[in-house]
Amino acid sequence: MFDFLSSNGYHAQIMRKLPTSGTIEIAPSILSADFSRLKEHIDLVAKSVKMLHLDIMDGHFVPNITIGPIVVKWLRPHFDLFFDTHLMISDPIKYAPEFVKAGSDGITFHLEAVSDPAATIRQLRQLDISVGVSIKPGTTVQALEPIVADVDMVLLMTVEPGFGGQSFIPESLDRCKNVKKMLRDDQRLQVDGGIYPDTAKIITQAGADTLVVGNGVFGQPNRDNPAAAVNHILNACIS
Ligand code: DX5
Ligand code: ZN
């Protein structure tokens, strides 16, 4: 299905690599950004981070609808950031090529959305991108075991996917420790939902190294200074 991709110029653009593991990275989620001035809002934080988190929702896998590839395409030329694309959609394989064509550097799919995760990973690999797999709070971490060795990143949801601004689920701490035990040093462990300085500190102690932050970066009271919010969260992690 994807054989045509490498030969028709899809990758004429630069493909950015997931930051090498061993660091704590913040991936601001544009879900909480001001979409009336989206580029300008991201500009305020772009020099402080390496990754930008793009939440894609289809109103089917989750009860909310967000953005499609066209927004990725318009943002792409303005930012030299790793476009970390979280597909909360029922058919990731159908839409992943369009996101890659638009400029996504990494695609994370939901384990719950696909019947054959190993095949999904193989198909995503053909797109020559970083591949992540995500699980919702109600999915057992053991469900990752058959395929965890084959991904670059695991995304552990620390809220129910679908909306920003929710509270961190405390049971995520033990789940994070258990996922961490499954990973090699070169794989990232990302968490997403309810991350602020306090939860960032405890979840990084539990093994997370890649923190998606929406409201905590782009929401109030940090709306006009998201870079300061990023620094505050990073400082909390090392204090
Ligand atoms: C939720 C999304 C998150 C969301 C996190 O389904 O996957 O990326 O933006 O938002 P906060 O940080 O506000 O909980
Ligand atoms: Zn997300």
Tab-separated table of C-alpha atoms and ligand atoms in Angstrom:
chain	number	residue	atom	x	y	z
A	1	MET	CA	0.000	0.000	0.000
A	2	PHE	CA	2.801	2.380	0.791
A	3	ASP	CA	5.308	1.359	-1.847
A	4	PHE	CA	4.636	4.490	-3.836
A	5	LEU	CA	5.575	6.779	-0.982
A	6	SER	CA	9.326	6.721	-1.239
A	7	SER	CA	9.353	7.100	-4.987
A	8	ASN	CA	6.913	9.957	-5.459
A	9	GLY	CA	8.574	12.652	-3.432
A	10	TYR	CA	6.708	12.323	-0.154
A	11	HIS	CA	10.036	12.516	1.626
A	12	ALA	CA	11.468	15.383	-0.352
A	13	GLN	CA	11.002	17.258	2.902
A	14	ILE	CA	13.389	16.824	5.820
A	15	MET	CA	12.322	14.025	8.147
A	16	ARG	CA	13.163	14.834	11.743
A	17	LYS	CA	14.167	12.110	14.176
A	18	LEU	CA	12.658	11.603	17.586
A	19	PRO	CA	15.095	13.221	20.062
A	20	THR	CA	17.626	10.637	21.209
A	21	SER	CA	16.617	9.135	24.541
A	22	GLY	CA	18.351	10.087	27.781
A	23	THR	CA	16.810	13.546	28.077
A	24	ILE	CA	13.512	14.852	29.369
A	25	GLU	CA	11.568	16.471	26.555
A	26	ILE	CA	8.419	18.541	26.713
A	27	ALA	CA	6.064	18.203	23.763
A	28	PRO	CA	3.582	21.093	23.916
A	29	SER	CA	0.144	20.042	22.689
A	30	ILE	CA	-1.439	22.588	20.403
A	31	LEU	CA	-4.848	21.369	21.550
A	32	SER	CA	-4.724	24.115	24.196
A	33	ALA	CA	-3.222	26.771	21.925
A	34	ASP	CA	-5.095	29.776	20.599
A	35	PHE	CA	-6.145	28.628	17.135
A	36	SER	CA	-6.976	32.175	16.059
A	37	ARG	CA	-3.235	32.880	16.151
A	38	LEU	CA	-1.838	29.374	16.060
A	39	LYS	CA	1.537	30.080	14.450
A	40	GLU	CA	2.229	33.048	16.729
A	41	HIS	CA	1.273	31.061	19.800
A	42	ILE	CA	3.592	28.172	18.891
A	43	ASP	CA	6.337	30.694	18.057
A	44	LEU	CA	6.357	31.699	21.722
A	45	VAL	CA	7.547	28.246	22.761
A	46	ALA	CA	9.311	26.900	19.661
A	47	LYS	CA	12.846	27.743	20.782
A	48	SER	CA	12.324	26.021	24.157
A	49	VAL	CA	11.378	22.561	22.873
A	50	LYS	CA	12.297	19.964	20.241
A	51	MET	CA	8.869	18.392	19.785
A	52	LEU	CA	5.375	19.667	19.004
A	53	HIS	CA	2.439	17.395	19.864
A	54	LEU	CA	-0.451	17.274	17.396
A	55	ASP	CA	-3.656	15.706	18.711
A	56	ILE	CA	-5.727	14.208	15.917
A	57	MET	CA	-9.272	13.160	16.877
A	58	ASP	CA	-11.946	11.762	14.592
A	59	GLY	CA	-15.119	11.916	16.679
A	60	HIS	CA	-15.263	8.120	16.519
A	61	PHE	CA	-12.328	6.655	18.423
A	62	VAL	CA	-12.748	9.555	20.857
A	63	PRO	CA	-15.768	11.835	21.362
A	64	ASN	CA	-14.117	14.928	19.941
A	65	ILE	CA	-12.928	16.211	16.565
A	66	THR	CA	-9.786	18.273	16.057
A	67	ILE	CA	-7.587	18.815	13.041
A	68	GLY	CA	-6.580	17.035	9.865
A	69	PRO	CA	-3.454	16.990	7.693
A	70	ILE	CA	-4.148	20.427	6.240
A	71	VAL	CA	-3.250	22.146	9.504
A	72	VAL	CA	-0.037	20.124	9.720
A	73	LYS	CA	0.796	21.125	6.178
A	74	TRP	CA	0.367	24.850	6.897
A	75	LEU	CA	2.397	24.710	10.113
A	76	ARG	CA	5.222	22.590	8.683
A	77	PRO	CA	7.314	25.248	6.896
A	78	HIS	CA	7.358	27.497	9.939
A	79	PHE	CA	8.875	25.145	12.506
A	80	ASP	CA	11.962	22.955	12.658
A	81	LEU	CA	10.372	20.865	15.409
A	82	PHE	CA	9.670	17.142	15.516
A	83	PHE	CA	5.965	16.918	14.654
A	84	ASP	CA	4.741	14.281	17.093
A	85	THR	CA	1.391	13.169	15.749
A	86	HIS	CA	-0.979	11.411	18.138
A	87	LEU	CA	-3.666	9.678	16.112
A	88	MET	CA	-6.765	9.209	18.265
A	89	ILE	CA	-8.596	7.828	15.274
A	90	SER	CA	-10.191	4.513	14.360
A	91	ASP	CA	-8.258	3.935	11.149
A	92	PRO	CA	-4.654	5.077	11.615
A	93	ILE	CA	-3.311	3.202	8.606
A	94	LYS	CA	-5.762	4.913	6.274
A	95	TYR	CA	-4.720	8.415	7.340
A	96	ALA	CA	-1.069	8.099	8.426
A	97	PRO	CA	0.323	8.604	4.882
A	98	GLU	CA	-1.566	11.898	4.556
A	99	PHE	CA	-0.141	13.165	7.821
A	100	VAL	CA	3.374	12.144	6.795
A	101	LYS	CA	2.918	13.840	3.454
A	102	ALA	CA	1.785	16.970	5.307
A	103	GLY	CA	4.872	16.952	7.509
A	104	SER	CA	4.436	14.617	10.481
A	105	ASP	CA	7.753	13.158	11.671
A	106	GLY	CA	6.334	10.631	14.095
A	107	ILE	CA	3.025	8.793	14.176
A	108	THR	CA	1.591	7.324	17.345
A	109	PHE	CA	-1.415	5.043	16.970
A	110	HIS	CA	-3.683	3.598	19.624
A	111	LEU	CA	-3.351	-0.089	20.405
A	112	GLU	CA	-7.120	-0.204	20.992
A	113	ALA	CA	-7.843	1.047	17.470
A	114	VAL	CA	-6.252	-1.754	15.478
A	115	SER	CA	-6.769	-5.496	15.181
A	116	ASP	CA	-3.175	-6.353	14.259
A	117	PRO	CA	-0.722	-3.966	15.974
A	118	ALA	CA	2.338	-5.739	14.541
A	119	ALA	CA	1.053	-5.252	11.009
A	120	THR	CA	0.203	-1.630	11.780
A	121	ILE	CA	3.770	-1.007	12.948
A	122	ARG	CA	5.172	-2.679	9.827
A	123	GLN	CA	3.025	-0.470	7.600
A	124	LEU	CA	3.979	2.676	9.495
A	125	ARG	CA	7.677	1.727	9.221
A	126	GLN	CA	7.319	1.844	5.454
A	127	LEU	CA	6.646	5.559	5.822
A	128	ASP	CA	10.172	6.016	7.211
A	129	ILE	CA	9.013	7.815	10.338
A	130	SER	CA	9.272	7.327	14.086
A	131	VAL	CA	6.550	5.017	15.356
A	132	GLY	CA	4.778	5.154	18.689
A	133	VAL	CA	2.026	3.119	20.271
A	134	SER	CA	-0.388	4.481	22.842
A	135	ILE	CA	-2.654	2.893	25.423
A	136	LYS	CA	-5.648	4.390	27.180
A	137	PRO	CA	-5.890	4.348	30.997
A	138	GLY	CA	-8.132	1.271	30.972
A	139	THR	CA	-5.865	-0.875	28.812
A	140	THR	CA	-3.550	-3.232	30.639
A	141	VAL	CA	0.126	-2.473	30.128
A	142	GLN	CA	0.755	-6.160	29.418
A	143	ALA	CA	-1.131	-5.676	26.158
A	144	LEU	CA	1.981	-3.868	24.905
A	145	GLU	CA	4.257	-6.874	25.396
A	146	PRO	CA	3.979	-8.500	21.945
A	147	ILE	CA	4.948	-5.345	20.069
A	148	VAL	CA	6.767	-3.076	22.501
A	149	ALA	CA	10.200	-3.973	21.120
A	150	ASP	CA	9.173	-2.735	17.677
A	151	VAL	CA	8.293	0.883	18.486
A	152	ASP	CA	10.395	3.975	19.129
A	153	MET	CA	8.098	5.312	21.807
A	154	VAL	CA	5.258	4.221	24.069
A	155	LEU	CA	2.628	6.844	24.875
A	156	LEU	CA	0.919	6.123	28.155
A	157	MET	CA	-2.286	8.123	28.448
A	158	THR	CA	-2.589	9.647	31.895
A	159	VAL	CA	-6.142	10.861	31.197
A	160	GLU	CA	-8.909	9.464	28.998
A	161	PRO	CA	-8.047	10.632	25.485
A	162	GLY	CA	-10.347	13.191	23.926
A	163	PHE	CA	-10.000	16.468	25.762
A	164	GLY	CA	-7.362	18.751	27.216
A	165	GLY	CA	-7.455	20.159	30.717
A	166	GLN	CA	-8.362	16.939	32.558
A	167	SER	CA	-6.859	15.745	35.850
A	168	PHE	CA	-3.952	13.317	35.943
A	169	ILE	CA	-5.039	9.769	36.883
A	170	PRO	CA	-2.902	8.735	39.917
A	171	GLU	CA	-2.844	5.038	38.953
A	172	SER	CA	-0.726	6.140	35.996
A	173	LEU	CA	2.357	6.181	38.246
A	174	ASP	CA	2.460	2.398	38.734
A	175	ARG	CA	1.549	1.839	35.101
A	176	CYS	CA	4.438	4.072	34.078
A	177	LYS	CA	6.906	2.120	36.223
A	178	ASN	CA	5.687	-1.117	34.660
A	179	VAL	CA	5.981	0.151	31.099
A	180	LYS	CA	9.451	1.515	31.840
A	181	LYS	CA	10.585	-1.998	32.776
A	182	MET	CA	9.579	-3.204	29.318
A	183	LEU	CA	11.594	-0.624	27.397
A	184	ARG	CA	15.160	-0.500	26.163
A	185	ASP	CA	17.279	2.572	26.842
A	186	ASP	CA	16.807	3.777	23.278
A	187	GLN	CA	13.011	3.869	23.513
A	188	ARG	CA	11.076	6.833	24.835
A	189	LEU	CA	8.268	6.712	27.371
A	190	GLN	CA	5.782	9.496	26.784
A	191	VAL	CA	2.898	10.517	29.022
A	192	ASP	CA	-0.062	12.651	28.026
A	193	GLY	CA	-2.728	14.352	30.097
A	194	GLY	CA	-2.844	16.408	33.274
A	195	ILE	CA	0.889	17.168	33.283
A	196	TYR	CA	1.880	20.239	35.319
A	197	PRO	CA	5.028	20.809	37.435
A	198	ASP	CA	3.807	18.586	40.293
A	199	THR	CA	2.692	15.652	38.141
A	200	ALA	CA	5.696	16.100	35.827
A	201	LYS	CA	8.025	15.553	38.774
A	202	ILE	CA	6.401	12.330	39.975
A	203	ILE	CA	5.815	10.846	36.536
A	204	THR	CA	9.439	11.400	35.486
A	205	GLN	CA	10.504	9.736	38.738
A	206	ALA	CA	8.326	6.817	37.598
A	207	GLY	CA	10.264	6.584	34.318
A	208	ALA	CA	8.601	8.929	31.849
A	209	ASP	CA	10.976	11.030	29.736
A	210	THR	CA	8.662	12.698	27.221
A	211	LEU	CA	5.922	14.901	28.605
A	212	VAL	CA	2.980	16.063	26.525
A	213	VAL	CA	1.645	19.259	28.026
A	214	GLY	CA	-1.346	21.145	26.688
A	215	ASN	CA	-3.116	23.281	29.240
A	216	GLY	CA	0.012	23.483	31.404
A	217	VAL	CA	1.916	25.230	28.599
A	218	PHE	CA	-0.647	27.050	26.453
A	219	GLY	CA	-3.485	27.560	28.948
A	220	GLN	CA	-3.873	30.194	31.615
A	221	PRO	CA	-1.968	31.539	33.484
A	222	ASN	CA	0.834	30.781	31.005
A	223	ARG	CA	-0.981	31.625	27.801
A	224	ASP	CA	1.256	34.582	26.999
A	225	ASN	CA	4.484	32.960	28.177
A	226	PRO	CA	4.449	29.255	27.367
A	227	ALA	CA	8.267	29.166	27.300
A	228	ALA	CA	8.331	30.075	30.991
A	229	ALA	CA	5.863	27.267	31.658
A	230	VAL	CA	8.168	24.787	29.879
A	231	ASN	CA	11.122	25.902	32.009
A	232	HIS	CA	9.053	25.665	35.150
A	233	ILE	CA	8.058	22.083	34.358
A	234	LEU	CA	11.622	21.058	33.471
A	235	ASN	CA	12.928	22.617	36.677
A	236	ALA	CA	10.324	20.731	38.696
A	237	CYS	CA	11.578	17.470	37.167
A	238	ILE	CA	15.157	18.014	38.312
A	239	SER	CA	14.402	19.537	41.734
B	1	DX5	C1	-5.876	14.399	25.197
B	1	DX5	C2	-4.686	14.725	24.361
B	1	DX5	C3	-3.640	15.484	25.051
B	1	DX5	C4	-4.049	16.792	25.606
B	1	DX5	C5	-3.361	16.973	26.912
B	1	DX5	O1	-6.658	13.440	24.583
B	1	DX5	O2	-4.080	13.539	23.859
B	1	DX5	O3	-2.479	15.625	24.255
B	1	DX5	O4	-3.755	17.878	24.786
B	1	DX5	O5	-3.848	18.108	27.463
B	1	DX5	P1	-3.563	18.570	28.943
B	1	DX5	O6	-2.085	18.739	29.108
B	1	DX5	O7	-4.305	19.847	29.006
B	1	DX5	O8	-4.135	17.526	29.867
B	2	ZN	ZN	-2.059	13.703	22.825
